């Protein structure tokens, strides 16, 4: 039988959360790179305008 302390369990949960965030960031950057290579990238000015329009 394996008994895990609550402190150790919390550490495991935190490590899993950090790993999930790192994986999500990696996936996001790879998708962004793919879009840029496909010519679907946009300038900062264009991105800001899209965000402004979405707020209206």
mmCIF file of C-alpha atoms in Angstrom:
data_model
loop_
_atom_site.group_PDB
_atom_site.id
_atom_site.type_symbol
_atom_site.label_atom_id
_atom_site.label_comp_id
_atom_site.label_asym_id
_atom_site.label_seq_id
_atom_site.Cartn_x
_atom_site.Cartn_y
_atom_site.Cartn_z
ATOM 1 C CA UNK A 1 0.000 0.000 0.000
ATOM 2 C CA UNK A 2 1.257 3.471 -0.894
ATOM 3 C CA UNK A 3 0.439 6.437 1.328
ATOM 4 C CA UNK A 4 1.073 9.923 0.016
ATOM 5 C CA UNK A 5 1.286 12.961 2.275
ATOM 6 C CA UNK A 6 -0.882 15.960 1.443
ATOM 7 C CA UNK A 7 2.225 18.111 0.977
ATOM 8 C CA UNK A 8 3.633 15.674 -1.557
ATOM 9 C CA UNK A 9 0.261 15.502 -3.299
ATOM 10 C CA UNK A 10 0.069 19.284 -3.570
ATOM 11 C CA UNK A 11 3.558 19.353 -5.048
ATOM 12 C CA UNK A 12 2.517 16.757 -7.631
ATOM 13 C CA UNK A 13 -0.576 18.774 -8.556
ATOM 14 C CA UNK A 14 1.510 21.938 -8.933
ATOM 15 C CA UNK A 15 4.038 20.108 -11.105
ATOM 16 C CA UNK A 16 1.236 18.781 -13.313
ATOM 17 C CA UNK A 17 -0.257 22.271 -13.668
ATOM 18 C CA UNK A 18 3.118 23.717 -14.658
ATOM 19 C CA UNK A 19 3.631 20.930 -17.196
ATOM 20 C CA UNK A 20 0.163 21.518 -18.694
ATOM 21 C CA UNK A 21 0.872 25.237 -19.019
ATOM 22 C CA UNK A 22 4.230 24.569 -20.666
ATOM 23 C CA UNK A 23 2.651 22.134 -23.125
ATOM 24 C CA UNK A 24 -0.127 24.611 -23.962
ATOM 25 C CA UNK A 25 2.405 27.379 -24.561
ATOM 26 C CA UNK A 26 4.475 25.112 -26.804
ATOM 27 C CA UNK A 27 1.387 24.115 -28.795
ATOM 28 C CA UNK A 28 0.338 27.755 -29.129
ATOM 29 C CA UNK A 29 3.794 28.796 -30.375
ATOM 30 C CA UNK A 30 3.940 25.942 -32.883
ATOM 31 C CA UNK A 31 0.510 26.896 -34.259
ATOM 32 C CA UNK A 32 1.591 30.535 -34.518
ATOM 33 C CA UNK A 33 4.777 29.527 -36.343
ATOM 34 C CA UNK A 34 2.745 27.375 -38.726
ATOM 35 C CA UNK A 35 0.385 30.280 -39.475
ATOM 36 C CA UNK A 36 3.309 32.610 -40.172
ATOM 37 C CA UNK A 37 4.916 30.078 -42.512
ATOM 38 C CA UNK A 38 1.580 29.788 -44.341
ATOM 39 C CA UNK A 39 1.490 33.551 -44.797
ATOM 40 C CA UNK A 40 -1.420 34.064 -42.419
ATOM 41 C CA UNK A 41 0.513 36.204 -39.962
ATOM 42 C CA UNK A 42 -0.382 39.810 -39.260
ATOM 43 C CA UNK A 43 1.315 42.932 -38.054
ATOM 44 C CA UNK A 44 0.922 44.249 -34.528
ATOM 45 C CA UNK A 45 -1.152 47.107 -35.917
ATOM 46 C CA UNK A 46 -3.562 44.683 -37.623
ATOM 47 C CA UNK A 47 -3.862 42.559 -34.481
ATOM 48 C CA UNK A 48 -4.641 45.615 -32.346
ATOM 49 C CA UNK A 49 -7.318 46.717 -34.791
ATOM 50 C CA UNK A 50 -8.964 43.285 -34.698
ATOM 51 C CA UNK A 51 -8.964 43.363 -30.888
ATOM 52 C CA UNK A 52 -10.436 46.885 -30.854
ATOM 53 C CA UNK A 53 -13.163 45.870 -33.302
ATOM 54 C CA UNK A 54 -14.007 42.808 -31.201
ATOM 55 C CA UNK A 55 -14.592 45.010 -28.129
ATOM 56 C CA UNK A 56 -17.249 47.088 -29.908
#
